[in-house]
Coordinates of C-alpha atoms and ligand atoms in Angstrom, one line a residue:
M1 CA -12.7 -24.4 32.1
A2 CA -14.0 -22.1 29.4
E3 CA -11.5 -21.0 26.7
I4 CA -10.0 -17.5 27.1
L5 CA -10.5 -15.8 23.7
L6 CA -9.1 -12.4 24.6
Q7 CA -6.6 -11.5 27.2
V8 CA -5.6 -7.9 27.8
K9 CA -2.6 -7.4 30.0
N10 CA -1.5 -4.1 31.6
L11 CA -2.4 -2.3 28.4
K12 CA -1.4 1.4 28.1
S13 CA -2.2 3.6 25.2
V14 CA -1.4 7.2 24.7
Y15 CA -2.5 10.1 22.5
K16 CA 0.5 12.3 21.6
T17 CA -1.0 15.6 20.4
R18 CA 0.6 18.3 18.2
F19 CA 0.7 20.5 21.3
N20 CA 3.2 18.0 22.8
E21 CA 0.7 16.6 25.2
R22 CA 0.6 13.0 26.4
I23 CA -2.9 11.9 27.1
I24 CA -2.9 8.4 28.8
A25 CA -6.3 7.3 27.7
V26 CA -5.9 3.6 28.6
D27 CA -3.8 3.1 31.7
D28 CA -2.7 -0.4 32.8
V29 CA -5.9 -2.2 31.8
S30 CA -6.1 -6.0 32.2
F31 CA -8.9 -8.4 31.7
D32 CA -9.9 -11.8 30.3
L33 CA -12.8 -12.6 28.0
E34 CA -14.0 -16.2 28.0
S35 CA -15.9 -18.0 25.3
G36 CA -19.7 -17.6 25.7
K37 CA -19.4 -14.4 27.7
C38 CA -20.4 -10.8 27.2
L39 CA -18.2 -8.3 29.0
G40 CA -19.8 -4.9 29.5
I41 CA -17.6 -1.8 29.8
A42 CA -19.2 1.2 31.4
G43 CA -18.0 4.7 32.1
E44 CA -18.8 8.3 31.3
S45 CA -17.6 10.2 28.3
G46 CA -13.8 10.4 28.0
S47 CA -13.1 7.5 30.3
G48 CA -11.2 5.7 27.6
K49 CA -13.7 3.1 26.4
S50 CA -13.3 3.6 22.7
T51 CA -9.6 4.0 23.0
L52 CA -9.5 0.7 24.7
A53 CA -11.5 -0.9 22.0
M54 CA -9.3 0.6 19.3
S55 CA -6.2 -0.6 21.2
I56 CA -7.5 -4.1 21.4
M57 CA -8.0 -4.0 17.6
G58 CA -4.4 -2.7 17.1
Y59 CA -5.7 0.5 15.5
Y60 CA -2.6 2.4 16.5
H61 CA -2.4 5.4 14.2
P62 CA -1.2 8.8 15.1
P63 CA -2.1 10.5 17.4
L64 CA -2.8 7.2 19.2
F65 CA 0.2 5.1 20.2
Y66 CA 0.8 1.8 21.9
E67 CA 2.9 2.3 25.1
S68 CA 3.0 -1.0 26.9
G69 CA 1.2 -4.3 27.7
A70 CA -0.2 -7.1 25.6
V71 CA -3.4 -8.1 23.8
Y72 CA -3.7 -11.8 23.3
I73 CA -6.3 -12.8 20.7
S74 CA -6.6 -16.6 20.4
G75 CA -3.2 -16.8 22.1
V76 CA -1.4 -14.3 19.7
D77 CA -0.1 -11.1 21.2
I78 CA -1.3 -8.7 18.5
T79 CA 0.7 -5.8 19.8
K80 CA 3.7 -7.6 18.3
L81 CA 2.2 -8.3 14.9
P82 CA 2.9 -6.0 11.9
Y83 CA -0.3 -4.3 10.8
N84 CA -0.5 -6.2 7.5
Q85 CA -0.5 -9.5 9.3
L86 CA -2.9 -8.3 11.9
R87 CA -5.3 -7.2 9.1
E88 CA -4.8 -10.5 7.1
K89 CA -5.1 -13.0 10.0
I90 CA -6.9 -11.4 12.9
L91 CA -9.2 -8.4 12.1
G92 CA -12.6 -9.4 10.8
K93 CA -12.0 -13.1 11.4
E94 CA -10.9 -13.5 14.9
I95 CA -12.2 -10.2 16.1
A96 CA -14.6 -7.6 14.7
Y97 CA -15.3 -4.1 15.9
I98 CA -18.4 -1.9 15.5
P99 CA -17.1 1.6 16.1
Q100 CA -19.1 4.2 17.9
A101 CA -21.7 5.7 15.5
A102 CA -20.8 3.2 12.8
M103 CA -24.4 3.2 11.6
N104 CA -24.0 6.8 10.5
A105 CA -20.8 6.0 8.6
L106 CA -22.3 3.5 6.1
N107 CA -21.5 4.5 2.5
P108 CA -24.7 6.2 1.4
T109 CA -24.1 5.5 -2.3
Q110 CA -24.1 1.7 -2.0
K111 CA -26.9 -0.8 -1.4
I112 CA -26.5 -2.9 1.8
I113 CA -25.8 -6.0 -0.3
N114 CA -22.7 -4.2 -1.8
L115 CA -21.5 -3.3 1.6
V116 CA -21.8 -7.0 2.6
A117 CA -19.9 -8.0 -0.6
D118 CA -17.1 -5.5 0.3
V119 CA -16.6 -7.2 3.6
M120 CA -16.8 -10.7 2.3
K121 CA -14.6 -10.2 -0.8
E122 CA -11.8 -8.7 1.3
H123 CA -11.6 -11.9 3.4
V124 CA -12.9 -14.7 1.2
K125 CA -10.8 -14.8 -2.0
G126 CA -12.7 -15.2 -5.2
I127 CA -16.2 -15.4 -3.7
S128 CA -18.9 -14.7 -6.3
F129 CA -21.6 -12.0 -5.9
N130 CA -24.3 -14.7 -6.0
D131 CA -22.7 -16.6 -3.1
V132 CA -22.4 -13.3 -1.1
K133 CA -26.1 -12.8 -1.8
K134 CA -27.1 -16.3 -0.7
I135 CA -25.0 -16.1 2.5
A136 CA -26.3 -12.6 3.3
E137 CA -29.9 -13.5 2.8
E138 CA -29.6 -16.6 4.9
R139 CA -27.9 -14.7 7.7
F140 CA -30.4 -11.8 7.6
E141 CA -33.3 -14.2 7.8
T142 CA -31.8 -16.1 10.7
L143 CA -31.3 -12.9 12.6
N144 CA -34.9 -11.8 11.9
L145 CA -33.9 -9.0 9.6
P146 CA -36.0 -8.6 6.4
K147 CA -34.1 -9.8 3.3
D148 CA -35.2 -6.8 1.3
V149 CA -33.0 -4.6 3.5
L150 CA -30.1 -5.9 1.4
Q151 CA -31.5 -4.1 -1.7
R152 CA -31.9 -0.8 0.1
Y153 CA -29.6 2.2 0.6
P154 CA -28.6 3.1 4.2
I155 CA -30.7 6.3 4.0
E156 CA -33.8 4.2 3.5
L157 CA -33.4 2.4 6.9
S158 CA -34.5 3.6 10.3
G159 CA -31.8 4.1 13.0
G160 CA -32.6 0.8 14.7
M161 CA -32.6 -1.1 11.4
K162 CA -29.4 0.5 10.3
Q163 CA -27.7 -0.5 13.6
R164 CA -29.0 -4.1 13.2
T165 CA -27.7 -4.1 9.7
V166 CA -24.3 -2.9 10.7
I167 CA -24.2 -5.7 13.3
A168 CA -25.2 -8.3 10.8
I169 CA -22.5 -7.1 8.3
S170 CA -19.8 -6.9 10.9
T171 CA -20.4 -10.5 12.0
I172 CA -21.0 -12.1 8.6
L173 CA -17.6 -13.8 8.7
N174 CA -18.4 -15.3 12.2
P175 CA -15.6 -13.5 14.1
K176 CA -14.9 -15.2 17.4
I177 CA -15.1 -11.9 19.3
L178 CA -17.2 -8.8 18.6
I179 CA -16.5 -5.4 20.2
A180 CA -19.6 -3.2 20.0
D181 CA -18.9 0.4 20.9
E182 CA -22.1 2.1 22.2
P183 CA -24.3 0.2 19.8
T184 CA -27.5 1.4 21.5
S185 CA -26.6 5.0 22.4
A186 CA -28.4 6.8 19.6
L187 CA -31.5 4.6 19.7
D188 CA -34.9 4.8 21.4
V189 CA -35.7 2.2 24.2
T190 CA -37.6 -0.1 21.9
S191 CA -34.8 -0.2 19.3
Q192 CA -32.3 -0.7 22.1
K193 CA -34.1 -3.8 23.2
I194 CA -34.2 -5.2 19.7
V195 CA -30.5 -4.5 19.1
I196 CA -29.6 -6.2 22.4
K197 CA -31.7 -9.2 21.5
L198 CA -29.9 -9.4 18.2
L199 CA -26.5 -9.3 19.9
K200 CA -27.5 -12.0 22.3
N201 CA -28.8 -14.1 19.4
L202 CA -25.4 -13.9 17.7
I203 CA -23.8 -15.7 20.7
K204 CA -26.7 -18.1 21.1
R205 CA -26.5 -19.2 17.5
G206 CA -22.7 -19.5 17.6
F207 CA -22.1 -16.8 15.0
I208 CA -19.8 -15.2 17.5
K209 CA -18.3 -16.7 20.6
A210 CA -17.9 -13.7 22.9
M211 CA -18.5 -10.0 23.0
V212 CA -17.4 -6.7 24.5
F213 CA -20.3 -4.3 24.9
I214 CA -19.4 -0.7 25.6
T215 CA -21.8 1.8 27.0
H216 CA -22.0 4.9 29.2
E217 CA -25.1 3.5 30.8
L218 CA -24.1 1.0 33.5
P219 CA -27.7 -0.2 34.3
L220 CA -28.3 -1.1 30.6
L221 CA -25.6 -3.8 30.9
Y222 CA -28.0 -5.8 33.2
N223 CA -29.8 -6.8 30.0
I224 CA -26.8 -8.3 28.3
A225 CA -23.5 -8.5 30.2
D226 CA -22.2 -11.4 32.2
D227 CA -19.4 -9.4 33.6
I228 CA -18.8 -5.7 33.9
M229 CA -15.8 -3.5 34.0
V230 CA -16.3 0.2 35.1
M231 CA -13.7 2.6 33.6
Y232 CA -12.8 6.0 34.9
A233 CA -10.1 8.3 33.6
G234 CA -8.4 5.6 31.6
E235 CA -8.4 3.0 34.5
I236 CA -10.6 0.2 35.5
V237 CA -12.1 1.1 38.9
E238 CA -14.3 -1.9 39.5
S239 CA -15.0 -5.2 37.8
G240 CA -17.2 -8.2 38.7
K241 CA -20.3 -10.2 37.8
A242 CA -22.9 -7.9 36.2
E243 CA -25.5 -8.4 38.9
E244 CA -23.0 -7.6 41.7
V245 CA -21.6 -4.5 40.1
I246 CA -25.1 -3.1 39.2
F247 CA -27.0 -3.9 42.4
D248 CA -24.1 -3.9 44.9
P249 CA -21.4 -1.6 43.6
I250 CA -18.3 -1.2 45.7
H251 CA -16.5 1.7 44.1
P252 CA -17.9 5.2 44.9
Y253 CA -17.9 5.9 41.1
S254 CA -19.9 2.8 40.2
N255 CA -22.2 3.6 43.2
G256 CA -22.5 7.1 41.8
L257 CA -23.5 5.9 38.4
M258 CA -26.2 3.8 39.9
T259 CA -27.6 6.4 42.3
S260 CA -27.7 9.1 39.7
I261 CA -30.3 7.3 37.5
I262 CA -34.0 6.7 37.5
V263 CA -35.0 3.1 37.4
P264 CA -38.0 3.2 35.0
E265 CA -39.8 0.2 36.6
K266 CA -39.6 1.8 40.0
G267 CA -40.2 5.4 39.0
I268 CA -38.7 8.2 40.9
K269 CA -41.1 8.2 43.9
G270 CA -39.1 7.8 47.1
K271 CA -35.8 7.5 45.3
K272 CA -33.1 9.9 46.1
L273 CA -31.1 10.9 43.0
I274 CA -27.5 11.7 43.8
V275 CA -25.7 13.2 40.9
I276 CA -21.9 12.8 40.8
P277 CA -20.5 16.3 41.2
G278 CA -17.8 17.8 39.0
A279 CA -16.2 16.4 35.8
P280 CA -13.5 13.8 35.1
P281 CA -9.9 15.0 35.3
N282 CA -8.0 16.1 32.2
L283 CA -5.8 13.2 31.3
K284 CA -3.1 15.4 29.9
Y285 CA -2.0 16.2 33.4
K286 CA 0.0 13.8 35.7
L287 CA -2.6 12.5 38.0
E288 CA -1.7 11.7 41.6
G289 CA -3.6 9.6 44.0
C290 CA -7.1 8.3 43.2
R291 CA -8.4 9.9 40.0
F292 CA -11.9 10.0 41.3
S293 CA -11.0 11.7 44.6
D294 CA -12.0 15.2 43.5
R295 CA -15.5 14.1 42.9
C296 CA -15.9 11.4 45.5
L297 CA -18.4 12.0 48.3
Y298 CA -16.4 9.6 50.5
A299 CA -12.8 10.8 49.8
K300 CA -10.3 11.0 52.6
D301 CA -7.3 13.3 52.6
E302 CA -4.9 10.4 51.7
C303 CA -7.0 9.6 48.6
K304 CA -5.6 12.7 46.9
T305 CA -2.0 11.5 47.2
S306 CA -1.9 7.7 47.7
K307 CA -1.6 5.6 44.5
V308 CA -4.5 3.1 44.6
N309 CA -4.1 -0.4 43.2
M310 CA -6.9 -2.8 42.4
K311 CA -8.0 -4.9 45.4
Y312 CA -9.4 -8.4 44.9
V313 CA -12.5 -9.4 46.8
N314 CA -12.5 -12.8 45.1
N315 CA -11.4 -14.2 41.7
S316 CA -14.0 -12.2 39.8
R317 CA -14.5 -9.1 41.9
S318 CA -12.0 -6.2 42.2
Y319 CA -12.1 -2.5 42.9
R320 CA -9.7 0.4 43.1
C321 CA -10.3 2.3 46.4
I322 CA -8.3 2.7 49.6
S323 CA -11.4 2.2 51.7
Q324 CA -12.5 -1.4 52.6
V325 CA -15.7 -2.9 51.2
D326 CA -17.6 -2.8 54.6
E327 CA -16.5 0.8 55.2
L328 CA -17.9 1.8 51.8
K329 CA -21.1 -0.1 52.3
E330 CA -21.7 1.6 55.6
M331 CA -21.1 5.0 54.0
Y332 CA -23.6 4.3 51.2
K333 CA -26.4 3.6 53.7
D334 CA -29.1 6.2 53.7
G335 CA -28.6 9.0 56.2
K336 CA -24.9 8.3 56.7
K337 CA -22.7 11.3 56.2
P338 CA -19.8 10.9 53.9
A339 CA -16.6 10.1 55.8
T340 CA -14.3 13.0 56.6
T341 CA -10.9 13.0 58.0
Ligands
ATP1 P1 -17.3 8.6 24.9 O1 -18.3 8.0 25.9 O2 -17.5 10.0 24.7 O3 -17.3 7.8 23.6 P2 -14.8 7.3 25.7 O4 -14.9 6.6 27.0 O5 -15.0 6.4 24.5 O6 -15.8 8.5 25.6 P3 -12.3 8.0 24.5 O7 -12.9 8.5 23.2 O8 -11.6 6.7 24.5 O9 -13.4 8.0 25.6 O10 -11.3 9.1 25.0 C1 -10.5 8.9 26.1 C2 -9.6 10.1 26.3 O11 -8.7 10.3 25.2 C3 -10.3 11.5 26.5 O12 -9.7 12.2 27.5 C4 -10.3 12.1 25.1 O13 -10.3 13.5 25.2 C5 -8.9 11.6 24.6 N1 -8.9 11.5 23.2 C6 -9.7 10.8 22.4 N2 -9.4 10.9 21.1 C7 -8.3 11.8 21.0 C8 -7.5 12.3 20.0 N3 -7.7 12.0 18.7 N4 -6.5 13.1 20.3 C9 -6.2 13.4 21.6 N5 -6.9 13.0 22.7 C10 -8.0 12.1 22.4
MG2 MG1 -16.3 6.3 23.0

């Protein structure tokens, strides 16, 4: 059996605002990440993807607070580690994080090589600049990035090149796990493909062992993820093998994400686009019943009030809906009216 590198158990994280609000942005999230795998996390804006990523990294700084649950990284529950130990032993080495929009946060006054040196010197005591240069050049070459990028300033690089550079810098210490938060969102389709190829290459070459890839575009995950978790309003609403979740979604929200897009290869001819109505709930309010029920085309009266737990179809497939799989599939068929009670 493959080694589990990251295990998240019933994790709950809360923003406590200066207006005395409690925003439960990550609510009872659990999953395992095995060596060799890429887990894709999809969900629209505000679903809690970045907060989950920060929580896994132990970045609990006000207004974000840990509430409950555990995050095991290589067997250590990092929620129990003091931040200095977390920083010394885990961050950057066991797990690295590329925050959303990181490519726009590169220090504009430093050449890329100096940014690589900053990362390396923090973790490899006494390493010389020449060694940094040698390691960086070798890594950039292996990843098909031109070496001369190292001598440039961030402003001199295109968006795609900047993102590839950020990925190369973040993984220079060969962390076991990489969390990439929306690494392709600001890029054109060609650059997206190149970035995805680079990320896959990192696993193939053994520079990293596993990855979490966050995006708001569920279909994009087909190109990279082995498994997918769909998040909505802080909760996981569906998880399973990438192909199953994309081509045969169970949860009405995942189904909505897939029916509201145009598949470029197939064009729009003959395809009915069904947009998910409404907007996600405000997480500062206590939410009863299914969080998606207000927007769900297939909601029943009881969905508004009944708490919905994850249901397991098999070991790898689960969903959070009171309806049964067959019932949902029937409702998704063309021409069928949404169920009413
Ligand atoms: P996006 O796709 O826009 O990046 P996301 O899925 O990453 O969205 P988060 O940024 O994790 O979502 O936000 C989850 C929830 O937490 C949202 O309701 C958001 O408004 C709230 N939130 C995020 N940051 C803060 C903060 N600093 N203070 C209070 N609430 C916050
Ligand atoms: Mg985000």
